[in-house]
């Protein structure tokens, strides 16, 4: 009998985390994209600065329009005029930019905080459950199913990590992004990705267990 | 939500809860993971599938916004690579973090691999694939 949580507690916990994140931030939870953005923080910061500059230019245009209206008179307010233009010009690049801005990525520093908090949460869970122990192996399961040789272990963990990193970014998400958030929204791409990565993991795990 | 501070707080709380939950379910334990993938023990599979079921219902009720996404050329090969790597190393992108947090120091090699893999993917995609891969998390 496992001393881990029963399935229903795990299901409730994972669902609560995903739903709360989405309701609070209006975005999808995705750990692989958080990793990707933190790793490429220079490019992400450049994009954030560009967005901020465009936002400043928008504010400047609004200020100029308000000043013009004050000087020459205008029966519309700036906001009214913007709404009218958008209503008449649906599909224009400006409207597309406005729509895109509503789902623009969260600041990259918040993604770094997410990864660090996952570490802290995992550490608290391990310590409070009495499972924390500094080990130089991956446990009996890895030793029996994969390898007991330390050098091969490190090589396989690294190679597996490369496949995980490359694969999740190529597929556009991982078990949290595609598996929980995407499948929760019944997105076709997430359903396909989850079926493929889960099916492959089943196949490889059976090979490790029964064949190799 | 546009407020930077509020997003930061939300991410910290989410990260803490996710790390705590995933560790307590047992996703960091290689033996448990292999038992899930080989259907010897359905506890973790039910936890994952049950979570998806709850999320589907709640998102439908609250009318959660659909995020963009299309089935592009990288989905199937990427999924195969990820599934293979997950079964071998026992880690999806969040798992090696909680493995290290639980004291499994060799999982640092998995993290190093994830970092290299993500760099390689962005490099290869910019030069070879040129796929618009999209992303789940924003």
CSV table of C-alpha atoms in Angstrom, one decimal:
chain,number,residue,atom,x,y,z
A,1,UNK,CA,0.0,0.0,0.0
A,2,UNK,CA,1.5,3.3,-1.1
A,3,UNK,CA,1.8,6.2,1.4
A,4,UNK,CA,1.2,8.7,-1.4
A,5,UNK,CA,-2.1,10.5,-1.7
A,6,UNK,CA,-5.1,8.5,-2.9
A,7,UNK,CA,-6.1,9.2,-6.5
A,8,UNK,CA,-9.1,11.4,-5.7
A,9,UNK,CA,-7.0,13.7,-3.5
A,10,UNK,CA,-4.4,13.9,-6.3
A,11,UNK,CA,-7.1,14.6,-8.9
A,12,UNK,CA,-8.6,17.4,-6.7
A,13,UNK,CA,-5.2,18.9,-6.0
A,14,UNK,CA,-4.1,19.0,-9.7
A,15,UNK,CA,-7.5,20.3,-10.8
A,16,UNK,CA,-7.5,23.0,-8.1
A,17,UNK,CA,-4.0,24.3,-9.1
A,18,UNK,CA,-4.9,24.4,-12.8
A,19,UNK,CA,-8.3,26.0,-12.4
A,20,UNK,CA,-7.2,28.6,-9.9
A,21,UNK,CA,-4.2,29.6,-12.1
A,22,UNK,CA,-6.5,30.0,-15.1
A,23,UNK,CA,-9.2,31.9,-13.2
A,24,UNK,CA,-6.8,34.3,-11.5
A,25,UNK,CA,-4.5,35.0,-14.5
A,26,UNK,CA,-6.8,34.2,-17.4
A,27,UNK,CA,-3.9,32.1,-18.9
A,28,UNK,CA,-3.0,28.5,-19.3
A,29,UNK,CA,-0.6,26.8,-16.9
A,30,UNK,CA,2.5,25.4,-18.7
A,31,UNK,CA,5.7,24.4,-17.0
A,32,UNK,CA,7.6,23.7,-20.2
A,33,UNK,CA,6.8,27.2,-21.6
A,34,UNK,CA,7.9,28.7,-18.3
A,35,UNK,CA,11.2,26.8,-18.6
A,36,UNK,CA,11.6,27.9,-22.3
A,37,UNK,CA,11.0,31.6,-21.5
A,38,UNK,CA,13.3,31.6,-18.5
A,39,UNK,CA,16.1,30.0,-20.5
A,40,UNK,CA,15.7,32.6,-23.3
A,41,UNK,CA,15.2,35.5,-20.9
A,42,UNK,CA,17.3,37.9,-23.0
A,43,UNK,CA,15.0,37.5,-26.0
A,44,UNK,CA,11.9,37.6,-23.8
A,45,UNK,CA,13.1,40.8,-22.0
A,46,UNK,CA,13.7,42.4,-25.5
A,47,UNK,CA,10.1,41.5,-26.5
A,48,UNK,CA,8.8,42.9,-23.2
A,49,UNK,CA,10.7,46.2,-23.7
A,50,UNK,CA,9.3,46.4,-27.3
A,51,UNK,CA,5.8,45.9,-26.0
A,52,UNK,CA,6.2,48.5,-23.3
A,53,UNK,CA,7.5,51.0,-26.0
A,54,UNK,CA,4.5,50.3,-28.2
A,55,UNK,CA,2.2,50.8,-25.1
A,56,UNK,CA,4.0,54.2,-24.5
A,57,UNK,CA,3.5,55.2,-28.1
A,58,UNK,CA,-0.2,54.3,-27.8
A,59,UNK,CA,-0.5,56.5,-24.8
A,60,UNK,CA,1.4,59.3,-26.6
A,61,UNK,CA,-1.1,59.0,-29.5
A,62,UNK,CA,-4.0,59.2,-27.1
A,63,UNK,CA,-2.6,62.3,-25.5
A,64,UNK,CA,-2.0,64.0,-28.8
A,65,UNK,CA,-5.6,63.2,-29.9
A,66,UNK,CA,-7.0,64.6,-26.6
A,67,UNK,CA,-4.9,67.7,-27.0
A,68,UNK,CA,-6.1,68.1,-30.6
A,69,UNK,CA,-9.8,67.6,-29.6
A,70,UNK,CA,-9.3,70.2,-26.8
A,71,UNK,CA,-7.8,72.7,-29.3
A,72,UNK,CA,-10.3,72.3,-32.2
A,73,UNK,CA,-13.3,70.7,-30.5
A,74,UNK,CA,-14.6,67.2,-30.9
A,75,UNK,CA,-17.9,65.6,-30.1
A,76,UNK,CA,-16.2,62.3,-29.4
A,77,UNK,CA,-14.0,61.3,-26.5
A,78,UNK,CA,-10.8,59.5,-27.3
A,79,UNK,CA,-12.3,56.2,-26.0
A,80,UNK,CA,-15.5,56.6,-28.1
A,81,UNK,CA,-13.4,57.2,-31.2
A,82,UNK,CA,-11.2,54.2,-30.6
A,83,UNK,CA,-14.3,52.0,-30.0
A,84,UNK,CA,-15.9,53.3,-33.2
A,85,UNK,CA,-12.8,52.6,-35.3
A,86,UNK,CA,-12.5,49.1,-33.9
A,87,UNK,CA,-16.1,48.4,-34.6
A,88,UNK,CA,-15.8,49.5,-38.2
A,89,UNK,CA,-12.4,47.9,-38.9
A,90,UNK,CA,-12.6,44.4,-37.4
A,91,UNK,CA,-9.7,42.3,-38.7
A,92,UNK,CA,-7.3,45.2,-39.2
A,93,UNK,CA,-3.8,44.8,-37.8
A,94,UNK,CA,-4.5,47.3,-35.1
A,95,UNK,CA,-7.5,45.2,-33.8
A,96,UNK,CA,-5.5,42.0,-34.1
A,97,UNK,CA,-2.8,43.6,-32.0
A,98,UNK,CA,-5.3,44.6,-29.4
A,99,UNK,CA,-6.7,41.1,-29.3
A,100,UNK,CA,-3.2,39.6,-29.1
A,101,UNK,CA,-2.3,41.9,-26.3
A,102,UNK,CA,-5.1,40.4,-24.2
A,103,UNK,CA,-3.3,37.1,-24.2
A,104,UNK,CA,0.2,38.3,-24.3
A,105,UNK,CA,2.7,36.4,-22.1
A,106,UNK,CA,3.1,37.1,-18.5
A,107,UNK,CA,6.4,38.8,-17.5
A,108,UNK,CA,9.4,36.4,-17.7
A,109,UNK,CA,10.3,37.0,-14.1
A,110,UNK,CA,7.0,35.5,-12.9
A,111,UNK,CA,7.8,32.3,-14.8
A,112,UNK,CA,11.2,32.1,-13.0
A,113,UNK,CA,9.2,32.5,-9.7
A,114,UNK,CA,6.9,29.7,-10.8
A,115,UNK,CA,9.8,27.3,-11.3
A,116,UNK,CA,11.5,28.2,-8.0
A,117,UNK,CA,8.1,27.9,-6.2
A,118,UNK,CA,7.7,24.4,-7.6
A,119,UNK,CA,11.0,23.5,-6.0
A,120,UNK,CA,10.0,25.0,-2.7
A,121,UNK,CA,6.6,23.3,-2.7
A,122,UNK,CA,8.3,19.9,-3.5
A,123,UNK,CA,10.8,20.4,-0.8
A,124,UNK,CA,8.1,21.2,1.8
A,125,UNK,CA,6.1,18.1,0.7
A,126,UNK,CA,9.1,15.8,0.9
A,127,UNK,CA,10.1,17.1,4.3
A,128,UNK,CA,6.7,17.1,5.9
A,129,UNK,CA,6.0,13.6,4.6
A,130,UNK,CA,9.3,12.4,5.9
A,131,UNK,CA,10.6,11.4,2.4
A,132,UNK,CA,13.4,13.9,2.1
A,133,UNK,CA,16.7,12.2,1.9
A,134,UNK,CA,19.8,13.3,-0.1
A,135,UNK,CA,20.6,10.5,-2.5
A,136,UNK,CA,23.1,9.9,-5.3
A,137,UNK,CA,20.8,7.5,-7.1
A,138,UNK,CA,17.2,7.6,-8.4
A,139,UNK,CA,15.8,4.9,-6.2
A,140,UNK,CA,15.3,1.2,-6.4
A,141,UNK,CA,12.8,1.5,-9.2
A,142,UNK,CA,15.3,3.1,-11.6
A,143,UNK,CA,18.1,0.8,-10.4
A,144,UNK,CA,16.0,-2.3,-11.2
A,145,UNK,CA,14.3,-1.2,-14.4
A,146,UNK,CA,16.9,1.0,-16.1
A,147,UNK,CA,20.5,0.7,-14.7
A,148,UNK,CA,22.4,0.5,-11.5
A,149,UNK,CA,25.6,1.9,-13.1
A,150,UNK,CA,26.1,5.5,-11.9
A,151,UNK,CA,27.7,6.7,-15.1
A,152,UNK,CA,25.1,5.1,-17.4
A,153,UNK,CA,22.5,6.5,-15.0
A,154,UNK,CA,23.7,10.1,-15.4
A,155,UNK,CA,24.0,9.6,-19.2
A,156,UNK,CA,20.5,8.3,-19.5
A,157,UNK,CA,19.0,11.0,-17.3
A,158,UNK,CA,20.7,13.6,-19.4
A,159,UNK,CA,19.6,12.0,-22.7
A,160,UNK,CA,16.1,11.6,-21.3
A,161,UNK,CA,16.1,15.3,-20.3
A,162,UNK,CA,17.2,16.3,-23.8
A,163,UNK,CA,14.3,14.4,-25.3
A,164,UNK,CA,11.9,15.9,-22.8
A,165,UNK,CA,13.2,19.5,-23.4
A,166,UNK,CA,13.3,19.2,-27.2
A,167,UNK,CA,10.1,17.2,-27.4
A,168,UNK,CA,8.0,19.4,-25.2
A,169,UNK,CA,9.0,22.5,-27.1
A,170,UNK,CA,8.6,20.9,-30.5
A,171,UNK,CA,5.1,19.7,-29.5
A,172,UNK,CA,4.3,23.1,-27.9
A,173,UNK,CA,3.6,21.8,-24.4
A,174,UNK,CA,4.0,19.2,-21.7
A,175,UNK,CA,1.9,17.3,-19.2
A,176,UNK,CA,0.7,20.4,-17.5
A,177,UNK,CA,0.2,22.6,-20.6
A,178,UNK,CA,-1.2,20.1,-23.0
A,179,UNK,CA,-2.2,17.4,-20.5
A,180,UNK,CA,-4.1,19.4,-17.9
A,181,UNK,CA,-4.8,22.9,-19.3
A,182,UNK,CA,-5.1,21.9,-23.0
A,183,UNK,CA,-7.1,18.7,-22.5
A,184,UNK,CA,-9.2,20.6,-19.9
A,185,UNK,CA,-10.2,23.0,-22.7
A,186,UNK,CA,-10.6,20.0,-25.1
A,187,UNK,CA,-8.1,21.6,-27.5
A,188,UNK,CA,-7.6,19.2,-30.4
A,189,UNK,CA,-3.8,19.8,-30.5
A,190,UNK,CA,-3.5,19.1,-26.8
A,191,UNK,CA,-5.6,15.9,-27.0
A,192,UNK,CA,-3.4,14.6,-29.8
A,193,UNK,CA,-0.2,15.6,-28.1
A,194,UNK,CA,-1.2,14.0,-24.8
A,195,UNK,CA,-2.3,10.8,-26.5
A,196,UNK,CA,1.1,10.6,-28.3
A,197,UNK,CA,3.4,11.4,-25.4
A,198,UNK,CA,1.4,9.2,-23.0
A,199,UNK,CA,1.1,6.4,-25.5
A,200,UNK,CA,4.9,6.6,-26.2
A,201,UNK,CA,5.7,6.6,-22.5
A,202,UNK,CA,3.5,3.5,-22.0
A,203,UNK,CA,5.3,1.7,-24.8
A,204,UNK,CA,8.8,2.6,-23.6
A,205,UNK,CA,7.9,1.8,-20.0
A,206,UNK,CA,6.7,-1.7,-21.0
A,207,UNK,CA,9.9,-2.2,-23.0
A,208,UNK,CA,11.9,-1.3,-19.9
A,209,UNK,CA,9.8,-3.5,-17.6
A,210,UNK,CA,9.3,-6.6,-19.8
A,211,UNK,CA,12.0,-6.6,-22.5
A,212,UNK,CA,15.1,-4.7,-21.6
B,1,UNK,CA,-4.7,40.1,-15.6
B,2,UNK,CA,-2.1,42.8,-16.5
B,3,UNK,CA,-0.8,43.6,-13.0
B,4,UNK,CA,2.7,42.3,-12.8
B,5,UNK,CA,2.7,41.9,-9.0
B,6,UNK,CA,-0.6,40.0,-8.9
B,7,UNK,CA,0.7,37.6,-11.6
B,8,UNK,CA,3.9,37.1,-9.6
B,9,UNK,CA,1.9,36.3,-6.5
B,10,UNK,CA,-0.4,33.9,-8.5
B,11,UNK,CA,2.7,32.1,-10.0
B,12,UNK,CA,4.4,31.7,-6.6
B,13,UNK,CA,1.2,30.3,-5.0
B,14,UNK,CA,0.6,28.0,-8.0
B,15,UNK,CA,4.2,26.8,-8.0
B,16,UNK,CA,4.1,26.0,-4.3
B,17,UNK,CA,0.8,24.2,-4.7
B,18,UNK,CA,1.9,22.3,-7.8
B,19,UNK,CA,5.2,21.2,-6.3
B,20,UNK,CA,3.5,20.1,-3.1
B,21,UNK,CA,0.7,18.2,-4.9
B,22,UNK,CA,2.8,16.5,-7.5
B,23,UNK,CA,5.3,15.3,-4.9
B,24,UNK,CA,2.6,14.0,-2.7
B,25,UNK,CA,0.9,12.1,-5.6
B,26,UNK,CA,4.2,10.4,-6.2
B,27,UNK,CA,5.2,11.7,-9.7
B,28,UNK,CA,8.8,12.1,-8.6
B,29,UNK,CA,9.1,8.4,-7.6
B,30,UNK,CA,10.4,6.5,-10.6
B,31,UNK,CA,9.0,3.2,-9.5
B,32,UNK,CA,5.5,4.7,-9.1
B,33,UNK,CA,5.7,6.3,-12.5
B,34,UNK,CA,6.7,3.1,-14.2
B,35,UNK,CA,3.8,1.3,-12.4
B,36,UNK,CA,1.5,3.9,-13.8
B,37,UNK,CA,2.7,3.7,-17.4
B,38,UNK,CA,2.6,-0.1,-17.3
B,39,UNK,CA,-0.9,-0.1,-15.7
B,40,UNK,CA,0.3,-2.1,-12.7
B,41,UNK,CA,-1.1,0.6,-10.4
B,42,UNK,CA,-3.8,2.9,-11.7
B,43,UNK,CA,-3.7,5.3,-8.7
B,44,UNK,CA,-1.6,8.1,-10.4
B,45,UNK,CA,-3.4,7.5,-13.8
B,46,UNK,CA,-6.7,8.1,-12.1
B,47,UNK,CA,-5.3,11.2,-10.3
B,48,UNK,CA,-4.3,12.7,-13.7
B,49,UNK,CA,-7.4,11.6,-15.6
B,50,UNK,CA,-9.6,12.6,-12.7
B,51,UNK,CA,-8.0,16.1,-12.7
B,52,UNK,CA,-8.6,16.5,-16.4
B,53,UNK,CA,-12.3,15.4,-16.0
B,54,UNK,CA,-12.8,18.0,-13.2
B,55,UNK,CA,-11.0,20.7,-15.3
B,56,UNK,CA,-13.2,20.0,-18.3
B,57,UNK,CA,-16.4,20.4,-16.3
B,58,UNK,CA,-15.3,23.5,-14.5
B,59,UNK,CA,-13.9,25.2,-17.6
B,60,UNK,CA,-17.1,24.5,-19.4
B,61,UNK,CA,-19.2,25.9,-16.5
B,62,UNK,CA,-17.2,29.1,-16.1
B,63,UNK,CA,-16.7,29.5,-19.9
B,64,UNK,CA,-12.9,29.6,-19.8
B,65,UNK,CA,-11.4,31.3,-22.8
B,66,UNK,CA,-10.0,29.0,-25.4
B,67,UNK,CA,-6.3,29.5,-26.1
B,68,UNK,CA,-5.1,29.3,-29.7
B,69,UNK,CA,-3.6,26.1,-30.9
B,70,UNK,CA,-3.5,24.0,-34.0
B,71,UNK,CA,-2.1,20.6,-34.9
B,72,UNK,CA,1.2,21.4,-36.5
B,73,UNK,CA,4.1,19.3,-37.8
B,74,UNK,CA,5.9,19.2,-34.5
B,75,UNK,CA,3.1,17.8,-32.3
B,76,UNK,CA,3.5,14.0,-33.1
B,77,UNK,CA,7.4,13.9,-33.3
B,78,UNK,CA,7.6,16.2,-30.3
B,79,UNK,CA,5.2,14.0,-28.3
B,80,UNK,CA,7.1,10.8,-29.2
B,81,UNK,CA,10.4,12.4,-28.0
B,82,UNK,CA,8.8,13.7,-24.8
B,83,UNK,CA,7.1,10.4,-24.0
B,84,UNK,CA,10.4,8.5,-24.6
B,85,UNK,CA,12.3,10.9,-22.4
B,86,UNK,CA,9.7,10.8,-19.7
B,87,UNK,CA,9.7,7.0,-19.5
B,88,UNK,CA,13.5,6.8,-19.5
B,89,UNK,CA,14.3,9.7,-17.1
B,90,UNK,CA,11.1,9.8,-15.1
B,91,UNK,CA,10.9,13.5,-15.6
B,92,UNK,CA,8.5,15.9,-17.4
B,93,UNK,CA,9.6,19.5,-17.2
B,94,UNK,CA,8.3,20.0,-13.6
B,95,UNK,CA,9.3,16.6,-12.2
B,96,UNK,CA,13.1,16.8,-12.1
B,97,UNK,CA,12.7,20.0,-10.0
B,98,UNK,CA,10.7,18.1,-7.3
B,99,UNK,CA,13.0,15.2,-7.6
B,100,UNK,CA,16.0,17.4,-6.7
B,101,UNK,CA,13.8,19.0,-4.0
B,102,UNK,CA,13.2,15.5,-2.6
B,103,UNK,CA,16.9,14.8,-2.4
B,104,UNK,CA,17.4,12.9,-5.7
B,105,UNK,CA,20.5,14.7,-6.8
B,106,UNK,CA,21.1,12.9,-10.1
B,107,UNK,CA,17.9,14.5,-11.4
B,108,UNK,CA,20.2,17.6,-11.9
B,109,UNK,CA,21.4,15.7,-15.0
B,110,UNK,CA,17.8,15.5,-16.2
B,111,UNK,CA,17.4,19.3,-15.6
B,112,UNK,CA,20.6,19.9,-17.6
B,113,UNK,CA,19.3,17.7,-20.4
B,114,UNK,CA,16.0,19.6,-20.4
B,115,UNK,CA,17.9,22.9,-20.7
B,116,UNK,CA,20.0,21.6,-23.5
B,117,UNK,CA,17.0,20.1,-25.3
B,118,UNK,CA,15.0,23.4,-25.2
B,119,UNK,CA,18.0,25.3,-26.5
B,120,UNK,CA,18.5,22.8,-29.3
B,121,UNK,CA,14.8,22.9,-30.2
B,122,UNK,CA,14.7,26.7,-30.5
B,123,UNK,CA,17.9,26.7,-32.5
B,124,UNK,CA,16.8,23.8,-34.8
B,125,UNK,CA,13.4,25.3,-35.3
B,126,UNK,CA,14.8,28.7,-36.3
B,127,UNK,CA,17.1,27.1,-38.9
B,128,UNK,CA,15.4,23.9,-40.0
B,129,UNK,CA,11.8,23.3,-39.1
B,130,UNK,CA,10.5,26.9,-39.0
B,131,UNK,CA,7.3,25.7,-37.3
B,132,UNK,CA,4.8,28.0,-35.7
B,133,UNK,CA,4.6,25.7,-32.6
B,134,UNK,CA,2.5,27.8,-30.4
B,135,UNK,CA,2.6,27.3,-26.7
B,136,UNK,CA,0.2,26.1,-24.0
B,137,UNK,CA,1.3,28.4,-21.2
B,138,UNK,CA,1.5,32.1,-21.7
